[in-house]
Structures are given as structure tokens and as C-alpha cells.
PDB file of C-alpha atoms and ligand atoms in Angstrom:
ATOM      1  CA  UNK A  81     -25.991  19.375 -30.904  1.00  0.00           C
ATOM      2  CA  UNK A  82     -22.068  18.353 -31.796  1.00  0.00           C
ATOM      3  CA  UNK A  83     -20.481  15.678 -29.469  1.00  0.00           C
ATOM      4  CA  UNK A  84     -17.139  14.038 -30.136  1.00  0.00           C
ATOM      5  CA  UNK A  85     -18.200  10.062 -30.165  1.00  0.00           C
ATOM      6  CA  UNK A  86     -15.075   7.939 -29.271  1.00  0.00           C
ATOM      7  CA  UNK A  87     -14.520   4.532 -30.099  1.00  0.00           C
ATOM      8  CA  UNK A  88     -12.138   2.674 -27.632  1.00  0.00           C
ATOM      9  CA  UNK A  89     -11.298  -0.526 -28.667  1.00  0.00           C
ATOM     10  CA  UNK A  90      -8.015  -3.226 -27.934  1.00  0.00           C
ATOM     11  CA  UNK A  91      -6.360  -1.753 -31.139  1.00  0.00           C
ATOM     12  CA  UNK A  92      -7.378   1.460 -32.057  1.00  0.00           C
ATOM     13  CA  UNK A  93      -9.548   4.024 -30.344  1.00  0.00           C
ATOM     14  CA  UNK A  94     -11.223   6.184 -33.111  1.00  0.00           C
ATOM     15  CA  UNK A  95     -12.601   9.829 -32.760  1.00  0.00           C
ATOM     16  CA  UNK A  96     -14.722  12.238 -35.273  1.00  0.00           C
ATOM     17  CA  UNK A  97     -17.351  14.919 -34.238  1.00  0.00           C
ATOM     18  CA  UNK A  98     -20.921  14.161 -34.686  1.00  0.00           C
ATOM     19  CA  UNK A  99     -24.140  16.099 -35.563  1.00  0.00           C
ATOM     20  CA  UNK A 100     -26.229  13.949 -32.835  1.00  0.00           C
ATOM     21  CA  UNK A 101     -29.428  15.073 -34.872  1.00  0.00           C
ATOM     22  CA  UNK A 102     -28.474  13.119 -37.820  1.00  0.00           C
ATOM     23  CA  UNK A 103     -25.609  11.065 -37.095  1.00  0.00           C
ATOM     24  CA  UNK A 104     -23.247  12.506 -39.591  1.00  0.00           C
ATOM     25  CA  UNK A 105     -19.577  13.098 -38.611  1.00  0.00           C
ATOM     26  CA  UNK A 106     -18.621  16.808 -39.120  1.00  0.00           C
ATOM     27  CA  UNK A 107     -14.965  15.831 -39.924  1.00  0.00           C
ATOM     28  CA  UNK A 108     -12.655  12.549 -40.805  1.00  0.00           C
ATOM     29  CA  UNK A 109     -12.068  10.174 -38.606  1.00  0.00           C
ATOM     30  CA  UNK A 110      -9.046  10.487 -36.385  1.00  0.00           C
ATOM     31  CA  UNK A 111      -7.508   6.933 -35.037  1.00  0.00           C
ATOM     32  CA  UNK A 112      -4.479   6.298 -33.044  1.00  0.00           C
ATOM     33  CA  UNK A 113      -3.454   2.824 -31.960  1.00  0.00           C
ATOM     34  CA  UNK A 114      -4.443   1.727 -28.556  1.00  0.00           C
ATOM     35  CA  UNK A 115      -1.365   1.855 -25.594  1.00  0.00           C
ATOM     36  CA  UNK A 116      -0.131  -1.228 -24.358  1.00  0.00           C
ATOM     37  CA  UNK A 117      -0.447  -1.893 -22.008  1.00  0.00           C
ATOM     38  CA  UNK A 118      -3.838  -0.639 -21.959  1.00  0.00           C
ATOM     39  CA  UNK A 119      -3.706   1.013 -18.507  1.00  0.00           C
ATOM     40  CA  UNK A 120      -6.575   3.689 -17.583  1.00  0.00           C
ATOM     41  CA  UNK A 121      -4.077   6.396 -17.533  1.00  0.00           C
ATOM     42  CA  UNK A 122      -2.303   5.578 -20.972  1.00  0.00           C
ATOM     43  CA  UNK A 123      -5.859   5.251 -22.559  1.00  0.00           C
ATOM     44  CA  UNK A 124      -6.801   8.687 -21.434  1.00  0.00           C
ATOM     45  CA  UNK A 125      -3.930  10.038 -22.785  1.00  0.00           C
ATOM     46  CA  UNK A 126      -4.986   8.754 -26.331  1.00  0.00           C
ATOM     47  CA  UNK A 127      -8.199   9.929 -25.692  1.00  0.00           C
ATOM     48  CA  UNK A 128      -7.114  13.317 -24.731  1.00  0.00           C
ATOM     49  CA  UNK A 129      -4.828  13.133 -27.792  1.00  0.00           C
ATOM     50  CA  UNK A 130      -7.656  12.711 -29.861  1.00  0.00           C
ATOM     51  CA  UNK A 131      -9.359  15.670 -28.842  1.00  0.00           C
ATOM     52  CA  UNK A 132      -6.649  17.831 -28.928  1.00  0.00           C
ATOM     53  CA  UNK A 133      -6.401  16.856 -32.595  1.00  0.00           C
ATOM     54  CA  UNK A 134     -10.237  18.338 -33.389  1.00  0.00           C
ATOM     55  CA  UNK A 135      -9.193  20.917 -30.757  1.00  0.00           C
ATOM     56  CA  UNK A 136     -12.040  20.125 -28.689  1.00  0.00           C
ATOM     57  CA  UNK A 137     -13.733  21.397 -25.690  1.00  0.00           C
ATOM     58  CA  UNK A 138     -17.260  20.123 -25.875  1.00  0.00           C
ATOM     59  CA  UNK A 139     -19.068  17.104 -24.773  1.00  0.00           C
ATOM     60  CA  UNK A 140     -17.125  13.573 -25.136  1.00  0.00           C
ATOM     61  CA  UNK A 141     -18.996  10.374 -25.123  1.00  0.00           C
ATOM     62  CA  UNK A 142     -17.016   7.174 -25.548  1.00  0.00           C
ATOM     63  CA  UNK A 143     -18.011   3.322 -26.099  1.00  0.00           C
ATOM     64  CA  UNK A 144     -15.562   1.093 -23.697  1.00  0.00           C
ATOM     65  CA  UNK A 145     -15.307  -2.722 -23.847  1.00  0.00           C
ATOM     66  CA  UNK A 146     -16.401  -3.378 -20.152  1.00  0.00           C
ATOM     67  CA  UNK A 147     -19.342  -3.367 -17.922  1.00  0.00           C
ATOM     68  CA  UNK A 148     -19.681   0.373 -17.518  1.00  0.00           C
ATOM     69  CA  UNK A 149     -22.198   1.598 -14.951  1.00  0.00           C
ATOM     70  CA  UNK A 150     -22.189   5.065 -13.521  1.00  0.00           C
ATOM     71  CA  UNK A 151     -19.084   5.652 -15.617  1.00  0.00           C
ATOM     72  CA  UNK A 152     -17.286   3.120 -13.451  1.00  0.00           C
ATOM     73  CA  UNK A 153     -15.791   0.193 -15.590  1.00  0.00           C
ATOM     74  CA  UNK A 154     -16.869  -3.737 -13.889  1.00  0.00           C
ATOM     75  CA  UNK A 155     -15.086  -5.954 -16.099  1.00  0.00           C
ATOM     76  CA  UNK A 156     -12.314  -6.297 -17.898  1.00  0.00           C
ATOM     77  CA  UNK A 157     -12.842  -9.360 -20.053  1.00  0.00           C
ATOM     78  CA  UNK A 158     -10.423  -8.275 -23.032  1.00  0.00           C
ATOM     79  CA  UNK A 159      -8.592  -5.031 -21.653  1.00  0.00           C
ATOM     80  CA  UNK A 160      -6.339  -4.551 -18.822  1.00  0.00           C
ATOM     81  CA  UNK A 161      -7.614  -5.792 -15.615  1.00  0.00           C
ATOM     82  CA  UNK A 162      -6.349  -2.590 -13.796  1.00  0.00           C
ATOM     83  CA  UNK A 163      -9.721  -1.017 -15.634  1.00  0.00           C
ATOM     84  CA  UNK A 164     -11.889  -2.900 -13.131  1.00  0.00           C
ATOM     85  CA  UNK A 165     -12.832  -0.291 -10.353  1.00  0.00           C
ATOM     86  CA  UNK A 166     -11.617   3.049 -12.387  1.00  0.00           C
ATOM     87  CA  UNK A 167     -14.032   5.610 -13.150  1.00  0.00           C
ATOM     88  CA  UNK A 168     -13.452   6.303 -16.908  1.00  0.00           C
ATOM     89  CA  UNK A 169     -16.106   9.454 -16.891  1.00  0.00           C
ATOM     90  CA  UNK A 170     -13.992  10.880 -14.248  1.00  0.00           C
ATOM     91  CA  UNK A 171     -10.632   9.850 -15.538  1.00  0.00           C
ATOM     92  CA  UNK A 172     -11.483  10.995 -18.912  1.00  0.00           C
ATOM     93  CA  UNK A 173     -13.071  14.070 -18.161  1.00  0.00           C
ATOM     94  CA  UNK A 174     -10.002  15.094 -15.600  1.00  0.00           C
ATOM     95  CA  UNK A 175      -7.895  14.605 -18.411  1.00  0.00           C
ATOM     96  CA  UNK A 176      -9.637  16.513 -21.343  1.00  0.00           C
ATOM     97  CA  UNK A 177     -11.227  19.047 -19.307  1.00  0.00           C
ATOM     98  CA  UNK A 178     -14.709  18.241 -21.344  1.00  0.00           C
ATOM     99  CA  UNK A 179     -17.672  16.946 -19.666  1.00  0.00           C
ATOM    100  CA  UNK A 180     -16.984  13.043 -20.839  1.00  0.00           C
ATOM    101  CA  UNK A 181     -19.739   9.875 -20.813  1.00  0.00           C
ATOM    102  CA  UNK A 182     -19.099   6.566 -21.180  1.00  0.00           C
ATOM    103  CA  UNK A 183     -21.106   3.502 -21.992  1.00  0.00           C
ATOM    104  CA  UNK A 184     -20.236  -0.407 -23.000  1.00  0.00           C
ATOM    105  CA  UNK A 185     -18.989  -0.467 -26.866  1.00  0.00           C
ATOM    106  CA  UNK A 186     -21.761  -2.762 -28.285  1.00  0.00           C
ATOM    107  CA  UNK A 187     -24.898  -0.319 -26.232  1.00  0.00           C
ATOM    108  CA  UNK A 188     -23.292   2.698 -27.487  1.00  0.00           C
ATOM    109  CA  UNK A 189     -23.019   0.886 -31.287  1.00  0.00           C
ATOM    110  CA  UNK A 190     -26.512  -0.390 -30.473  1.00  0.00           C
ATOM    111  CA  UNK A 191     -27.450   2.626 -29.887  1.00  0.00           C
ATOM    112  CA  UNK A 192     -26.218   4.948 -33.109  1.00  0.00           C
ATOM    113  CA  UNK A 193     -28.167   1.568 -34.865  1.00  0.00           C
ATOM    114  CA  UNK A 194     -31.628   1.990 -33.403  1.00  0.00           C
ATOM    115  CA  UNK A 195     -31.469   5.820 -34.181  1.00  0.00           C
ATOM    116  CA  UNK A 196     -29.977   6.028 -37.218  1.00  0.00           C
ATOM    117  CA  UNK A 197     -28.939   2.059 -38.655  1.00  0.00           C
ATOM    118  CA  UNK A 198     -30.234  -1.269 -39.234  1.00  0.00           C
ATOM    119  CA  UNK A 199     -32.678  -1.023 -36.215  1.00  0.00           C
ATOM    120  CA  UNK A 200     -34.593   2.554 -37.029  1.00  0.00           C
ATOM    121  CA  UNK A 201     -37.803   3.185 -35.698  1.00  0.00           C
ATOM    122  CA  UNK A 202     -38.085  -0.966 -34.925  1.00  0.00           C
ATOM    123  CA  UNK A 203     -40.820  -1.488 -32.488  1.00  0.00           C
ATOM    124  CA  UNK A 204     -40.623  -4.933 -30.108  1.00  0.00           C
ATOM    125  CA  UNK A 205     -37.517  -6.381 -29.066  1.00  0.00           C
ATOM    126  CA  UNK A 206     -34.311  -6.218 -30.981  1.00  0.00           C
ATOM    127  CA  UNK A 207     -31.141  -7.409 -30.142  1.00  0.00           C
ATOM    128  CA  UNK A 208     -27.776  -5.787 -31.913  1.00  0.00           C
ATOM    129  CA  UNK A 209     -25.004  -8.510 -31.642  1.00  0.00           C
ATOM    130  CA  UNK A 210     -20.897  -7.279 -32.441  1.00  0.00           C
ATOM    131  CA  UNK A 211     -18.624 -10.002 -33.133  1.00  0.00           C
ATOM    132  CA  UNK A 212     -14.937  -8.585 -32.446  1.00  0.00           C
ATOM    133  CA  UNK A 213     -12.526  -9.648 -30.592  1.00  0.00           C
ATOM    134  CA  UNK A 214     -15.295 -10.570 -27.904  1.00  0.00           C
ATOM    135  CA  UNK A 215     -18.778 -11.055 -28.602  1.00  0.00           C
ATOM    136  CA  UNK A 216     -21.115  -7.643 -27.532  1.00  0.00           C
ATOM    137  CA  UNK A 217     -24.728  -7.149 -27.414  1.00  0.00           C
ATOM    138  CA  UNK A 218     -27.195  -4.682 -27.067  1.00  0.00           C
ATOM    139  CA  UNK A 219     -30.925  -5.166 -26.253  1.00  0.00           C
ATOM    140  CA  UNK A 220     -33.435  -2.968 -26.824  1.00  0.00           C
ATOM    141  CA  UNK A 221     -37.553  -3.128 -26.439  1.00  0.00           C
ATOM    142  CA  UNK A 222     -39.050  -0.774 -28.534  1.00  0.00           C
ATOM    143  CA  UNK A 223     -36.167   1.403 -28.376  1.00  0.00           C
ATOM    144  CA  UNK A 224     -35.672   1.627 -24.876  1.00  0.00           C
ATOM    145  CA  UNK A 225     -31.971   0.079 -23.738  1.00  0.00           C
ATOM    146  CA  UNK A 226     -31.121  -2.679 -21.143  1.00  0.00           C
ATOM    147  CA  UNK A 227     -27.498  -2.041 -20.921  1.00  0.00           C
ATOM    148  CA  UNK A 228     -24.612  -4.243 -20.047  1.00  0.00           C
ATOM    149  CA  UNK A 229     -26.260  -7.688 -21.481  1.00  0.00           C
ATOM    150  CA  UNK A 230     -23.045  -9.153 -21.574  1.00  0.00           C
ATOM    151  CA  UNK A 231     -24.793 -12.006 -23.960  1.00  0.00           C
ATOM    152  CA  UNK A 232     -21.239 -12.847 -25.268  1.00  0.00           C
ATOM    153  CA  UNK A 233     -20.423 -14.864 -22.012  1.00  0.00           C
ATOM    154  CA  UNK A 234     -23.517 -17.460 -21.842  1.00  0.00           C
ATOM    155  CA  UNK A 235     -22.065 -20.790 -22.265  1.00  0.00           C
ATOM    156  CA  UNK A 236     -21.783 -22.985 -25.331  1.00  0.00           C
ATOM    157  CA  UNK A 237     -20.611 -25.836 -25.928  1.00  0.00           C
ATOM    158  CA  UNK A 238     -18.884 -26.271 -22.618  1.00  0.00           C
ATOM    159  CA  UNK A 239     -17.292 -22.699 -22.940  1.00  0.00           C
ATOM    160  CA  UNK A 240     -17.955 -18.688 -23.195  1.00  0.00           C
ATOM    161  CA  UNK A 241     -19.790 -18.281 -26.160  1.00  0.00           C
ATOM    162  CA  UNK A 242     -17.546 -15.324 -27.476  1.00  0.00           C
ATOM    163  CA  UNK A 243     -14.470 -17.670 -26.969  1.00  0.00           C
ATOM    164  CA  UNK A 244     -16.065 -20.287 -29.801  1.00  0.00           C
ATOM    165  CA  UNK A 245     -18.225 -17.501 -31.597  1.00  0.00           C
ATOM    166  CA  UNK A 246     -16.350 -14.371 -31.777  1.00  0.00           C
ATOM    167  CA  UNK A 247     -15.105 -13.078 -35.282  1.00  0.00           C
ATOM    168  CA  UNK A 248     -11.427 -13.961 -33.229  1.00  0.00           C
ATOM    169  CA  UNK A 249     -12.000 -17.765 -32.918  1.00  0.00           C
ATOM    170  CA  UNK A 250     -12.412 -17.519 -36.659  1.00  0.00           C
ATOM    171  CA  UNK A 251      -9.049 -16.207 -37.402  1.00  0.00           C
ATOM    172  CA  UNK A 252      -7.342 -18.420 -34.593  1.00  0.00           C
ATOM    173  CA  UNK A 253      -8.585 -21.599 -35.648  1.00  0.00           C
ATOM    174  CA  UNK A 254      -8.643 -20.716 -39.525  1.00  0.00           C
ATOM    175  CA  UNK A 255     -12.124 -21.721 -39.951  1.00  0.00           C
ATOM    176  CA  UNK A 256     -14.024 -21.601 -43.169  1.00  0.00           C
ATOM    177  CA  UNK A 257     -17.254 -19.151 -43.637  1.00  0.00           C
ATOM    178  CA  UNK A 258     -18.901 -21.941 -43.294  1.00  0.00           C
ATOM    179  CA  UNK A 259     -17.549 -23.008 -40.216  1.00  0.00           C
ATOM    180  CA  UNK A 260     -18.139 -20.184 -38.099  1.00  0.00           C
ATOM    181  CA  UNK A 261     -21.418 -19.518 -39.202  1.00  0.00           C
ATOM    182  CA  UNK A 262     -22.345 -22.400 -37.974  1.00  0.00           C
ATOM    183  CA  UNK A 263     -21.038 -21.012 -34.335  1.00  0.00           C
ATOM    184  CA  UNK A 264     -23.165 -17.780 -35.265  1.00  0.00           C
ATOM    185  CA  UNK A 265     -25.883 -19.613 -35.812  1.00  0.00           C
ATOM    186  CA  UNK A 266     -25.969 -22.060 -33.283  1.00  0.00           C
ATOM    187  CA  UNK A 267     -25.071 -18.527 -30.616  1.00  0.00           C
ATOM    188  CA  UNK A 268     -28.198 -16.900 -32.373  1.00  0.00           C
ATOM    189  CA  UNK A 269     -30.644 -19.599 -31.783  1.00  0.00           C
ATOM    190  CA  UNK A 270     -29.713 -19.556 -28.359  1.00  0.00           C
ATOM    191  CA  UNK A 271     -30.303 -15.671 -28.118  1.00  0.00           C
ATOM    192  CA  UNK A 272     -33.638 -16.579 -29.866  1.00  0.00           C
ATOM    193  CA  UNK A 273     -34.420 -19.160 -27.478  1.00  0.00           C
ATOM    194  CA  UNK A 274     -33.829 -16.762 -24.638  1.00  0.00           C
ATOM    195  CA  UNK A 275     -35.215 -13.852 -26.234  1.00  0.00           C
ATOM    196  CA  UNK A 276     -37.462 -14.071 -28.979  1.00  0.00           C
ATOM    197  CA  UNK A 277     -36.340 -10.833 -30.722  1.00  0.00           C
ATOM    198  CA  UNK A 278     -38.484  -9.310 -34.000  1.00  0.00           C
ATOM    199  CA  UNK A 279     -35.148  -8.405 -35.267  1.00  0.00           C
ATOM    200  CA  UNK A 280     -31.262  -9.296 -34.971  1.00  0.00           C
ATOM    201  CA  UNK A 281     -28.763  -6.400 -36.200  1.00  0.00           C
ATOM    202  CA  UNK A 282     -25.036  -8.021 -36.411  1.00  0.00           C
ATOM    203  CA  UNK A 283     -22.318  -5.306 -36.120  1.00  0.00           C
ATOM    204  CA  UNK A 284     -18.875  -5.554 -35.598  1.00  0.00           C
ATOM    205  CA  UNK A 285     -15.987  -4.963 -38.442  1.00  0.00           C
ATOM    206  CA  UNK A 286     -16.880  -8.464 -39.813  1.00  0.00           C
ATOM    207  CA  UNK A 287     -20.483  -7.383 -40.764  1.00  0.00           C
ATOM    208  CA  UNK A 288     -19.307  -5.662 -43.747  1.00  0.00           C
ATOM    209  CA  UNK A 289     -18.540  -9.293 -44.877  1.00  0.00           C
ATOM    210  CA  UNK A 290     -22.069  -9.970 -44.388  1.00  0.00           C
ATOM    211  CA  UNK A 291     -22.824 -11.723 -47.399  1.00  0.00           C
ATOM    212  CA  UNK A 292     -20.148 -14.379 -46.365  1.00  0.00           C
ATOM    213  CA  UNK A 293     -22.112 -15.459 -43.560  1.00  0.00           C
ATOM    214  CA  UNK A 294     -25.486 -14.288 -43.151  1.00  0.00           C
ATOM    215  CA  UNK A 295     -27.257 -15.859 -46.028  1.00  0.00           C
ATOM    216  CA  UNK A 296     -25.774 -19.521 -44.235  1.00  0.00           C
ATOM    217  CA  UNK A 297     -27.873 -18.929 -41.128  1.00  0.00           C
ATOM    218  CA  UNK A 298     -30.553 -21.540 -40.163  1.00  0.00           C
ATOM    219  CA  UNK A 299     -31.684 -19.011 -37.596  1.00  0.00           C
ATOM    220  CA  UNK A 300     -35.744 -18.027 -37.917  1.00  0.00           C
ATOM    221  CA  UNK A 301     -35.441 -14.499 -36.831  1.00  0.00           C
ATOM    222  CA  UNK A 302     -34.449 -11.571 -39.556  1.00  0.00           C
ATOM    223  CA  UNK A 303     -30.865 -11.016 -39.057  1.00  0.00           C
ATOM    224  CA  UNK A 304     -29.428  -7.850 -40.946  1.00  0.00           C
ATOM    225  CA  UNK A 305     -26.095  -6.418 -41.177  1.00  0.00           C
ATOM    226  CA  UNK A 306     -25.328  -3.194 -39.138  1.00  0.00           C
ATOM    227  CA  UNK A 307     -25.552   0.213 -41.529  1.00  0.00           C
ATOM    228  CA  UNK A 308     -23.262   2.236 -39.886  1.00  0.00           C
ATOM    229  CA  UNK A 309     -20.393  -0.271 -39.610  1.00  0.00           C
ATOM    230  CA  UNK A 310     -17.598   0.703 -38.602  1.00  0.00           C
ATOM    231  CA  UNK A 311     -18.821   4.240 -37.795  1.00  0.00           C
ATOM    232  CA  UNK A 312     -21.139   3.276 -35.555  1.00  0.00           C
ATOM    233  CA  UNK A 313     -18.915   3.110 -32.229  1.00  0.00           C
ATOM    234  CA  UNK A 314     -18.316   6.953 -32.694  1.00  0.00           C
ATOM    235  CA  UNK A 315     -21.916   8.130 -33.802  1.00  0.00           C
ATOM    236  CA  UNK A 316     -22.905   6.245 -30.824  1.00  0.00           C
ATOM    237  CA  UNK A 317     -20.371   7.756 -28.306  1.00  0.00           C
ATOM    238  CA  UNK A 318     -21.645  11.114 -28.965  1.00  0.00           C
ATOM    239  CA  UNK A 319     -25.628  10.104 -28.309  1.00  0.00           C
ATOM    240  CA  UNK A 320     -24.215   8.575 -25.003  1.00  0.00           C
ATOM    241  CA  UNK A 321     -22.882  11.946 -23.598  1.00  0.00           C
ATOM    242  CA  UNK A 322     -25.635  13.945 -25.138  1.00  0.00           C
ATOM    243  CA  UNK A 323     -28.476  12.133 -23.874  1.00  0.00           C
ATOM    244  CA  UNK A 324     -26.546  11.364 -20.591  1.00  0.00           C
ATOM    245  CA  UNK A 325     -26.672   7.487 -21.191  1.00  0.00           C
ATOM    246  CA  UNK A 326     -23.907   7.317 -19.724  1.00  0.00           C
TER     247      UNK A 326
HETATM  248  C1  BGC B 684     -17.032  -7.671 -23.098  1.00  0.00           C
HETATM  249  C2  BGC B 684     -18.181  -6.748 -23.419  1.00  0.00           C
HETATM  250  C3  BGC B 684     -17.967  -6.095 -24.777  1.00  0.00           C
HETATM  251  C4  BGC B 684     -17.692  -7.141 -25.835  1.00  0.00           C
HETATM  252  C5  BGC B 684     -17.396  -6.536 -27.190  1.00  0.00           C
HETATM  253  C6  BGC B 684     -16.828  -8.649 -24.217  1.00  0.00           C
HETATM  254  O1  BGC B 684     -15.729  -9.460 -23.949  1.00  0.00           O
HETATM  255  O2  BGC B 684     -17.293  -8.388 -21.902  1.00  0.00           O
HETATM  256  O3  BGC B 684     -18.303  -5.762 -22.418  1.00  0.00           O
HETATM  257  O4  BGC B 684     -19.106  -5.352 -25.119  1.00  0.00           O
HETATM  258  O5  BGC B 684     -16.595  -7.956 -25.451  1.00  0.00           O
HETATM  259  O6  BGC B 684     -16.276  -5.710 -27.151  1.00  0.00           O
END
């Protein structure tokens, strides 16, 4: 089956169509930059530009930064508070005349990772982290999805975790490598703690600097880099709408 994955994120939302069978994009990448103000109606105008550039009319399934349930968006911890309350499916579907899905960014990279990634055919629990802007998460037991974890916002050290942790904090406080990972670490041995995963998958852009700050980790649980990197948004966008995660 083809699906058009979508990748919304606070700068760029990215768009290619997948082969959901194997995960491969049928055509380049297309990214425009995100609207700002990031308004629900501006965004679905990019996202209806995008497929109007693959001159689409199929499925659309799309990874969103937010608590998504139902299609309806719950928080907006990095994106324009007038998301809170909108139904993106219906928004975005109204506007691109496709049947649309959407799903929280780091479950629908999660996702595309257990299929076709870091995290294939991994039995127990595993737990895909993205360090962006925000800190994501996705946990899975063997294979199966809790969505909306939201493990970015547990407390540390007095604050959000994703405020001190986040691949952000790193460029606005200029810390070392060595730094940060010790904020990675110390956030994974909390999520160990909690969890007790067989396997942590760390995604986000940064994770193709993996060999920066993974082999620093004190962490006892294996902690790989994400395979799909920054693809992995889209691929998982289009498993989203066609297996109706979303
Ligand atoms: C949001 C999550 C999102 C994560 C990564 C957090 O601030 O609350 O919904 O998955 O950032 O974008």
C-alpha cells in the first residue's frame, strides 16, 4: 500500500510517499518551512501544499508534536496553543480532500523504528526516546504501542526533564558532549528505573551524532541510535493512516 507520511515539526514539516510494506519512500523528500505562527489553519495549508506537490489523493498520515488522541490535538507544549482542542484528522483531511491520520511525532517515529529500524522484531519492552526541540517517547511491549507517554515532562532536577535534557538545552546553554550526556544519562536511568526496558532506541536529528554521546552513557540498558533518522517521522506517518493508528 502507498501512503504519504508527513512529518510536522516547529521548523519544517516534511512529506515523501511511502511503500508501507517496506518503508521505502517512492520519491524525494519534499520540505517547506513551518508557518508562524503555527496556527491549525496555516499548518494545513503547508500540509495541503505538500500534497499538491506529489499531486496526491491517497491516504495521509502525519506525526504532530502534541498529545493526539482521536485525531484531536491535547497539548501544545512547543506549538501554538490555539492547537489544543482542534481536530487535525478533520482539519487536515477537509483541507486535502484525502482521508488524513494523525498520531504524536515520537509514536509515529517509534513506530517506522519497531517495523523497519533500530527496534525490528524486538520482543519485551522497548522504549524509543527523540531528543528535539522537546524530549518524545514511544513505548512499546513486544511491539504493541502505548501512545502519548509524554516521558519528556517527568521532572528532573527540579524541572521538566526535556527543558534540561532536550538536544535544545544543549545548544542554549553551549554545553559540551560531555555535558549533556550526562543529562541523557541521568533522564535514561530514570526511564530505566521506571521502566526496565530490554532496549532503548534514541531518535531525533541529533542521533546521527550518536557516536558523540552514546558511547559516554553510564546507563545499563542497550541504547542504540535510530536507523531511519531523519526519515523516520515520514515512514512512520504513512503506517499511522494505513493501519488506522491514528
Ligand atoms: C511534546 C510531545 C512531543 C515531544 C517531541 C514534547 O514537548 O509534549 O508531544 O512528542 O515534545 O516533539
Amino acid at each position: 500500500m502507498k501512503s504519504l507520511g508527513l512529518d510536522i515539526g516547529g521548523t519544517g514539516i516534511k512529506g515523501a510517499p511511502v511503500d508501507t510494506a517496506n518503508g521505502r519512500l517512492l520519491a524525494d523528500r519534499f520540505r517547506l518551512l513551518t508557518p508562524q505562527p503555527a496556527t491549525p489553519e496555516s499548518v494545513a495549508d503547508t500540509v495541503a501544499a505538500i500534497a499538491t506537490h506529489f499531486a496526491w489523493d491517497g491516504p495521509i498520515g502525519c506525526g504532530f508534536p502534541a498529545v493526539i488522541r482521536g485525531g484531536v490535538a491535547h497539548t501544545a507544549a512547543n506549538v501554538d496553543p490555539a492547537w489544543i482542542g482542534t481536530n487535525a484528522r478533520e482539519l487536515f483531511s477537509r483541507t486535502t480532500g484525502c482521508r488524513c491520520a494523525v498520531a504524536n511525532d515520537a509514536d509515529v517515529a517509534g513506530l517506522a523504528e519497531m517495523r523497519f529500524g533500530a527496534g525490528k522484531d524486538q520482543q519485551g519492552v522497548v522504549l524509543v526516546v527523540t531528543l528535539g526541540t522537546g524530549i518524545g517517547s514511544a513505548l512499546f511491549t513486544n511491539g504493541h504501542l502505548v501512545a502519548n507517554t509524554e516521558l519528556g515532562h517527568i521532572e528532573l532536577k527540579g524541572i521538566e526533564a526535556e527543558q534540561w535534557a532536550a538536544e535544545s538545552a544543549r545548544g542554549r546553554e553551549g554545553l559540551s558532549w560531555k555535558k549533556w550526556a550526562k543529562r541523557v544519562d541521568k533522564y535514561l536511568h530514570r526511564m530505566q528505573e521506571y521502566f526496565w526496558p530490554e532496549l532503548i532506541i534514541i531518535g531525533g536529528g541529533v542521533s546521527k551524532k550518536y557516536e558523540k554521546f552514546l558511547p559516554l552513557l553510564t546507563v545499563e540498558t542497550e541504547v542504540v541510535p535510530a536507523q531511519l533518522r531523519n526519515e523516520a517521522g515520514i515512514v512512520g506517518g504513512a503506517l499511522v493512516v494505513a493501519e488506522e493508528v491514528g
